[in-house]
């Protein structure tokens, strides 16, 4: 049994860093703990030794709340002084690449970066390069990938009991980076993390906003089409309940009401119809805790995490390519996309 405790440091003491648990407590969505700080405190293999934020009041509040021994106003000073094994990044995306590169160059073994990954593919490329160069065990904070219900969905699909996967329909939209990042990763996850051939998209942004190749806001994605190299088609359409449905030759599996329930339908009976059947039982668990435990396991065994930098880079490129398709009046954007410098939002 492993007994090593990995030292962790938190960069960013805002909502996801350490306060969102207060917001979601008592709601059916999001198994607690939810924030970075809260989740490290319940992981038996990690010790959160310090946190950093440029706003001292935020740093002090989160450290007091989660009994973190020390806070800093400069994340670089914290990493140099504390020499953490794992760094958690919970800031806005504009400096994720900078923090990732600094942490990688200064001895960190694992990085948990909250979504979105970054604000351009130039930054994503730099993060990929740094993590590969220094063998960083990386996970992006798209927690559904580590949530048991969605993991059971993928297990059913991988087993082949529903036959050939044909399409993944995401009933969702939202801002490209802040909201759609979750959808992109889950579509990728349900497609067995296949490389992407091309995408097309419709995005709520004025054509004139692309003049400097940098949008003024984080634009809202209306519809997206993703063609995976393994032949699966991913489709996102506007929805109200944040649901995902996978249509297969022998049935369908669907998440309901943002993961509160799951539906399984299989071809069966006298007339070989697609009929409801029991979705397998599973234990609800915090996706954030699962993400951190996955990093610990990867460091222990020197293996890849389940949301590694290559997959985070792939789902992020999906998002940028959908927006770039809108910039090109709806044309297909082949992967890898050429417009690496497209920048979304003002961070």
Short mmCIF file of C-alpha atoms in Angstrom, two decimals:
data_model
loop_
_atom_site.label_atom_id
_atom_site.label_comp_id
_atom_site.label_asym_id
_atom_site.label_seq_id
_atom_site.Cartn_x
_atom_site.Cartn_y
_atom_site.Cartn_z
CA UNK A 1 0.00 0.00 0.00
CA UNK A 2 1.39 3.40 -1.02
CA UNK A 3 2.06 5.81 1.84
CA UNK A 4 3.87 8.70 0.14
CA UNK A 5 2.18 12.05 0.67
CA UNK A 6 2.55 14.42 -2.25
CA UNK A 7 2.94 18.10 -1.48
CA UNK A 8 0.43 20.24 -3.39
CA UNK A 9 0.17 23.99 -3.94
CA UNK A 10 -2.82 25.97 -5.22
CA UNK A 11 -2.54 28.92 -7.61
CA UNK A 12 -5.76 30.95 -7.58
CA UNK A 13 -8.08 31.25 -4.57
CA UNK A 14 -11.32 32.15 -6.29
CA UNK A 15 -14.48 30.17 -6.96
CA UNK A 16 -13.05 26.84 -8.18
CA UNK A 17 -9.93 27.29 -6.11
CA UNK A 18 -11.71 27.14 -2.79
CA UNK A 19 -15.21 28.63 -2.47
CA UNK A 20 -17.59 26.85 -4.90
CA UNK A 21 -18.41 24.19 -2.29
CA UNK A 22 -20.45 26.82 -0.44
CA UNK A 23 -22.39 27.50 -3.65
CA UNK A 24 -23.28 23.90 -4.58
CA UNK A 25 -23.78 22.52 -1.08
CA UNK A 26 -27.29 21.20 -0.72
CA UNK A 27 -27.92 20.98 -4.47
CA UNK A 28 -28.19 17.64 -6.32
CA UNK A 29 -25.50 18.66 -8.82
CA UNK A 30 -21.82 18.07 -8.17
CA UNK A 31 -20.81 15.53 -5.54
CA UNK A 32 -18.81 17.25 -2.82
CA UNK A 33 -16.04 18.12 -2.37
CA UNK A 34 -15.95 20.26 -5.50
CA UNK A 35 -13.24 22.91 -5.24
CA UNK A 36 -9.52 22.24 -5.62
CA UNK A 37 -8.73 23.06 -1.99
CA UNK A 38 -11.56 21.00 -0.53
CA UNK A 39 -10.69 17.99 -2.67
CA UNK A 40 -7.02 17.92 -1.69
CA UNK A 41 -8.04 17.88 1.96
CA UNK A 42 -9.91 14.57 1.57
CA UNK A 43 -7.33 12.84 -0.62
CA UNK A 44 -5.30 10.55 1.64
CA UNK A 45 -2.18 10.88 -0.52
CA UNK A 46 -1.97 14.68 -0.81
CA UNK A 47 -1.17 17.53 1.57
CA UNK A 48 -2.07 21.07 0.48
CA UNK A 49 0.87 23.04 1.88
CA UNK A 50 0.33 26.52 0.42
CA UNK A 51 -1.89 28.67 -1.80
CA UNK A 52 -1.25 31.82 -3.84
CA UNK A 53 -3.42 34.66 -5.12
CA UNK A 54 -2.66 38.24 -6.15
CA UNK A 55 -5.55 39.34 -3.90
CA UNK A 56 -4.40 38.81 -0.33
CA UNK A 57 -7.92 38.68 1.13
CA UNK A 58 -8.82 35.77 -1.15
CA UNK A 59 -5.65 33.87 -0.33
CA UNK A 60 -6.11 34.36 3.40
CA UNK A 61 -9.81 33.37 3.28
CA UNK A 62 -9.19 30.10 1.42
CA UNK A 63 -6.21 29.20 3.63
CA UNK A 64 -8.25 29.83 6.77
CA UNK A 65 -11.24 27.90 5.41
CA UNK A 66 -9.31 24.79 4.41
CA UNK A 67 -6.54 24.92 7.02
CA UNK A 68 -3.77 25.56 4.50
CA UNK A 69 -0.57 26.46 6.40
CA UNK A 70 0.75 29.33 4.28
CA UNK A 71 -0.24 31.75 1.53
CA UNK A 72 1.71 33.75 -1.03
CA UNK A 73 0.94 36.68 -3.32
CA UNK A 74 3.39 35.42 -5.97
CA UNK A 75 2.90 31.90 -7.31
CA UNK A 76 6.48 31.68 -8.59
CA UNK A 77 7.85 32.41 -5.13
CA UNK A 78 5.52 29.76 -3.71
CA UNK A 79 6.67 27.07 -6.15
CA UNK A 80 10.34 27.87 -5.57
CA UNK A 81 10.01 27.96 -1.78
CA UNK A 82 7.59 25.06 -1.25
CA UNK A 83 8.89 22.69 -3.96
CA UNK A 84 5.50 21.02 -4.49
CA UNK A 85 4.97 17.69 -6.24
CA UNK A 86 1.60 18.84 -7.62
CA UNK A 87 0.41 22.31 -8.63
CA UNK A 88 -3.26 23.15 -9.01
CA UNK A 89 -4.08 26.03 -11.36
CA UNK A 90 -7.42 27.71 -10.64
CA UNK A 91 -6.94 31.12 -12.24
CA UNK A 92 -8.51 32.64 -15.35
CA UNK A 93 -7.16 31.04 -18.55
CA UNK A 94 -4.98 33.95 -19.67
CA UNK A 95 -1.99 32.83 -17.59
CA UNK A 96 -2.43 29.05 -17.58
CA UNK A 97 0.35 28.52 -20.12
CA UNK A 98 2.78 30.71 -18.17
CA UNK A 99 2.03 28.92 -14.87
CA UNK A 100 2.25 25.47 -16.46
CA UNK A 101 5.61 26.22 -18.05
CA UNK A 102 7.05 27.66 -14.83
CA UNK A 103 5.83 24.72 -12.75
CA UNK A 104 7.17 22.19 -15.25
CA UNK A 105 10.58 23.87 -15.34
CA UNK A 106 10.79 23.93 -11.55
CA UNK A 107 10.42 20.29 -10.61
CA UNK A 108 6.66 19.75 -10.36
CA UNK A 109 5.54 16.19 -11.13
CA UNK A 110 1.82 16.76 -11.65
CA UNK A 111 -0.47 19.63 -12.69
CA UNK A 112 -4.21 19.91 -12.24
CA UNK A 113 -5.33 22.82 -14.43
CA UNK A 114 -8.88 24.02 -14.18
CA UNK A 115 -10.78 24.56 -17.41
CA UNK A 116 -10.50 26.14 -19.87
CA UNK A 117 -6.99 25.05 -20.80
CA UNK A 118 -5.94 28.42 -22.26
CA UNK A 119 -7.05 31.22 -24.61
CA UNK A 120 -5.29 30.27 -27.88
CA UNK A 121 -3.80 27.24 -29.56
CA UNK A 122 -0.37 28.91 -29.43
CA UNK A 123 -0.68 28.68 -25.65
CA UNK A 124 -2.04 25.13 -25.84
CA UNK A 125 0.92 24.09 -27.98
CA UNK A 126 3.33 25.60 -25.44
CA UNK A 127 1.63 23.73 -22.58
CA UNK A 128 1.77 20.48 -24.52
CA UNK A 129 5.46 20.97 -25.25
CA UNK A 130 6.34 21.76 -21.63
CA UNK A 131 4.38 18.82 -20.19
CA UNK A 132 5.85 16.36 -22.68
CA UNK A 133 9.39 17.68 -22.18
CA UNK A 134 9.25 17.35 -18.38
CA UNK A 135 6.94 14.30 -18.23
CA UNK A 136 4.24 16.13 -16.29
CA UNK A 137 1.23 14.11 -15.18
CA UNK A 138 -1.49 16.51 -16.27
CA UNK A 139 -5.27 16.66 -15.91
CA UNK A 140 -7.71 19.31 -17.09
CA UNK A 141 -10.57 20.20 -14.76
CA UNK A 142 -13.37 18.74 -16.88
CA UNK A 143 -14.61 16.65 -13.97
CA UNK A 144 -17.23 14.56 -15.75
CA UNK A 145 -14.41 12.42 -17.13
CA UNK A 146 -13.83 11.18 -13.54
CA UNK A 147 -17.50 11.02 -12.51
CA UNK A 148 -18.74 7.42 -12.07
CA UNK A 149 -22.00 7.79 -14.03
CA UNK A 150 -20.26 9.05 -17.16
CA UNK A 151 -17.48 6.52 -16.68
CA UNK A 152 -20.17 3.81 -16.66
CA UNK A 153 -21.57 5.24 -19.92
CA UNK A 154 -18.20 4.85 -21.59
CA UNK A 155 -17.75 1.37 -20.12
CA UNK A 156 -21.04 0.28 -21.71
CA UNK A 157 -19.99 1.75 -25.06
CA UNK A 158 -16.54 0.16 -24.95
CA UNK A 159 -18.02 -3.25 -24.09
CA UNK A 160 -19.73 -3.43 -27.49
CA UNK A 161 -23.11 -4.46 -26.04
CA UNK A 162 -24.77 -1.60 -27.94
CA UNK A 163 -23.00 -2.42 -31.17
CA UNK A 164 -21.37 0.21 -33.37
CA UNK A 165 -21.36 3.80 -32.19
CA UNK A 166 -22.84 6.13 -34.79
CA UNK A 167 -23.34 9.54 -33.21
CA UNK A 168 -22.91 11.45 -30.00
CA UNK A 169 -25.44 14.23 -29.49
CA UNK A 170 -24.71 16.90 -26.90
CA UNK A 171 -27.71 18.95 -25.89
CA UNK A 172 -25.78 21.97 -24.74
CA UNK A 173 -24.18 25.19 -25.80
CA UNK A 174 -22.59 27.98 -23.82
CA UNK A 175 -19.55 30.18 -24.11
CA UNK A 176 -16.72 28.54 -26.03
CA UNK A 177 -14.08 28.42 -23.31
CA UNK A 178 -15.96 28.89 -20.07
CA UNK A 179 -18.85 26.52 -20.78
CA UNK A 180 -18.39 24.49 -23.94
CA UNK A 181 -15.00 23.16 -22.79
CA UNK A 182 -16.90 20.67 -20.62
CA UNK A 183 -19.06 19.53 -23.53
CA UNK A 184 -16.08 19.17 -25.87
CA UNK A 185 -14.22 16.95 -23.42
CA UNK A 186 -17.24 14.76 -22.76
CA UNK A 187 -17.96 14.33 -26.48
CA UNK A 188 -14.30 13.33 -26.90
CA UNK A 189 -14.52 10.99 -23.90
CA UNK A 190 -17.62 9.23 -25.26
CA UNK A 191 -15.88 8.86 -28.64
CA UNK A 192 -13.07 6.89 -26.96
CA UNK A 193 -10.78 9.94 -27.15
CA UNK A 194 -10.34 9.46 -30.89
CA UNK A 195 -8.28 11.95 -32.90
CA UNK A 196 -10.43 14.39 -34.87
CA UNK A 197 -10.59 14.63 -38.64
CA UNK A 198 -12.45 17.96 -38.96
CA UNK A 199 -15.10 20.17 -37.35
CA UNK A 200 -17.72 22.69 -38.45
CA UNK A 201 -19.57 25.17 -36.29
CA UNK A 202 -22.01 27.98 -35.80
CA UNK A 203 -21.03 30.55 -33.18
CA UNK A 204 -22.83 33.65 -31.94
CA UNK A 205 -20.18 36.24 -32.81
CA UNK A 206 -20.15 39.14 -35.26
CA UNK A 207 -17.95 38.72 -38.34
CA UNK A 208 -16.24 42.03 -37.57
CA UNK A 209 -15.02 40.65 -34.25
CA UNK A 210 -12.55 38.43 -36.11
CA UNK A 211 -10.70 41.34 -37.75
CA UNK A 212 -7.78 41.19 -35.32
CA UNK A 213 -8.07 37.39 -34.86
CA UNK A 214 -9.07 38.02 -31.26
CA UNK A 215 -12.67 38.10 -30.05
CA UNK A 216 -13.80 40.70 -27.56
CA UNK A 217 -15.71 38.13 -25.55
CA UNK A 218 -15.83 34.39 -25.00
CA UNK A 219 -18.35 33.71 -27.80
CA UNK A 220 -21.31 31.37 -27.42
CA UNK A 221 -21.31 28.17 -29.45
CA UNK A 222 -24.68 27.49 -31.04
CA UNK A 223 -24.00 24.26 -32.95
CA UNK A 224 -21.00 22.08 -33.62
CA UNK A 225 -20.16 19.04 -35.75
CA UNK A 226 -17.13 16.89 -35.04
CA UNK A 227 -15.95 14.09 -37.33
CA UNK A 228 -13.71 11.68 -35.44
CA UNK A 229 -11.10 9.55 -37.17
CA UNK A 230 -12.74 6.39 -35.79
CA UNK A 231 -15.90 7.20 -37.78
CA UNK A 232 -18.06 8.53 -34.93
CA UNK A 233 -19.90 11.81 -35.49
CA UNK A 234 -20.25 14.30 -32.64
CA UNK A 235 -23.05 16.85 -32.79
CA UNK A 236 -23.91 19.60 -30.32
CA UNK A 237 -27.23 21.43 -30.45
CA UNK A 238 -28.87 23.93 -28.10
CA UNK A 239 -30.35 22.22 -25.05
CA UNK A 240 -31.74 23.02 -21.63
CA UNK A 241 -30.74 20.10 -19.39
CA UNK A 242 -27.08 19.50 -20.33
CA UNK A 243 -27.61 15.97 -21.63
CA UNK A 244 -25.52 13.63 -23.81
CA UNK A 245 -26.87 10.79 -25.93
CA UNK A 246 -24.87 8.13 -27.79
CA UNK A 247 -26.74 6.39 -30.61
CA UNK A 248 -25.50 2.92 -31.55
CA UNK A 249 -26.60 0.15 -33.89
CA UNK A 250 -28.11 -1.86 -31.03
CA UNK A 251 -29.36 0.83 -28.68
CA UNK A 252 -28.71 4.15 -27.00
CA UNK A 253 -27.32 5.43 -23.72
CA UNK A 254 -28.06 8.90 -22.39
CA UNK A 255 -27.18 11.09 -19.43
CA UNK A 256 -30.12 13.04 -17.99
CA UNK A 257 -30.36 16.39 -16.24
CA UNK A 258 -26.63 17.13 -16.03
CA UNK A 259 -25.77 13.67 -14.77
CA UNK A 260 -28.55 13.28 -12.21
CA UNK A 261 -29.77 10.21 -14.05
CA UNK A 262 -28.87 7.86 -16.90
CA UNK A 263 -30.97 5.97 -19.43
CA UNK A 264 -30.07 2.76 -21.26
CA UNK A 265 -32.13 1.39 -24.16
CA UNK A 266 -31.28 -1.85 -25.99
CA UNK A 267 -32.59 -3.71 -29.01
CA UNK A 268 -34.65 -6.58 -27.59
CA UNK A 269 -37.96 -8.42 -27.46
CA UNK A 270 -40.15 -10.16 -30.03
CA UNK A 271 -39.94 -7.29 -32.49
CA UNK A 272 -36.31 -6.36 -31.82
CA UNK A 273 -37.27 -2.86 -30.70
CA UNK A 274 -35.13 -0.34 -28.81
CA UNK A 275 -36.57 -0.60 -25.30
CA UNK A 276 -35.62 0.68 -21.84
CA UNK A 277 -33.39 -1.53 -19.73
CA UNK A 278 -31.72 -1.08 -16.36
CA UNK A 279 -28.70 1.26 -16.29
CA UNK A 280 -25.99 -0.43 -14.19
CA UNK A 281 -25.63 0.80 -10.60
CA UNK A 282 -22.74 3.07 -9.67
CA UNK A 283 -21.56 5.00 -6.63
CA UNK A 284 -21.63 8.78 -6.88
CA UNK A 285 -18.27 10.40 -6.21
CA UNK A 286 -16.61 13.78 -6.61
CA UNK A 287 -15.09 14.20 -10.06
CA UNK A 288 -12.57 16.66 -8.64
CA UNK A 289 -11.31 14.10 -6.13
CA UNK A 290 -11.17 11.50 -8.90
CA UNK A 291 -9.08 13.87 -11.02
CA UNK A 292 -6.55 14.40 -8.21
CA UNK A 293 -6.40 10.69 -7.36
CA UNK A 294 -5.71 9.98 -11.04
CA UNK A 295 -2.70 12.32 -10.96
CA UNK A 296 -1.40 10.61 -7.82
CA UNK A 297 -1.78 7.19 -9.45
CA UNK A 298 0.01 8.38 -12.59
CA UNK A 299 2.95 9.72 -10.54
CA UNK A 300 3.11 6.46 -8.56
CA UNK A 301 3.15 4.27 -11.66
CA UNK A 302 4.73 6.64 -14.21
CA UNK A 303 1.75 6.21 -16.52
CA UNK A 304 -0.56 8.67 -18.28
CA UNK A 305 -3.52 10.27 -16.57
CA UNK A 306 -7.02 9.79 -18.00
CA UNK A 307 -7.26 13.47 -18.94
CA UNK A 308 -3.65 13.99 -19.98
CA UNK A 309 -2.22 17.01 -21.77
CA UNK A 310 -2.62 15.36 -25.19
CA UNK A 311 -6.37 14.89 -24.60
CA UNK A 312 -6.76 18.35 -23.06
CA UNK A 313 -4.99 19.78 -26.11
CA UNK A 314 -7.30 17.78 -28.43
CA UNK A 315 -10.58 18.86 -26.84
CA UNK A 316 -9.36 22.47 -26.66
CA UNK A 317 -8.49 22.42 -30.36
CA UNK A 318 -12.01 21.16 -31.05
CA UNK A 319 -13.42 24.28 -29.38
CA UNK A 320 -11.13 26.68 -31.22
CA UNK A 321 -11.80 24.97 -34.54
CA UNK A 322 -15.57 25.34 -34.10
CA UNK A 323 -15.09 29.08 -33.59
CA UNK A 324 -12.66 29.25 -36.51
CA UNK A 325 -15.25 27.54 -38.70
CA UNK A 326 -17.58 30.45 -37.96
CA UNK A 327 -14.77 32.86 -38.85
CA UNK A 328 -14.55 31.06 -42.20
CA UNK A 329 -18.31 31.27 -42.83
CA UNK A 330 -19.02 27.70 -41.75
CA UNK A 331 -16.27 25.89 -43.66
CA UNK A 332 -14.81 22.64 -42.45
CA UNK A 333 -11.71 23.10 -40.32
CA UNK A 334 -9.33 20.19 -40.70
CA UNK A 335 -7.12 19.11 -37.83
CA UNK A 336 -4.62 20.29 -36.89
CA UNK A 337 -6.15 23.72 -37.45
CA UNK A 338 -3.95 26.28 -39.20
CA UNK A 339 -5.04 29.38 -37.29
CA UNK A 340 -3.10 28.74 -34.07
CA UNK A 341 -3.18 32.40 -32.97
CA UNK A 342 -6.97 32.83 -32.78
CA UNK A 343 -7.51 34.24 -29.26
CA UNK A 344 -10.85 34.04 -27.46
CA UNK A 345 -11.92 36.57 -24.86
CA UNK A 346 -10.23 39.31 -22.88
CA UNK A 347 -8.63 37.73 -19.85
#
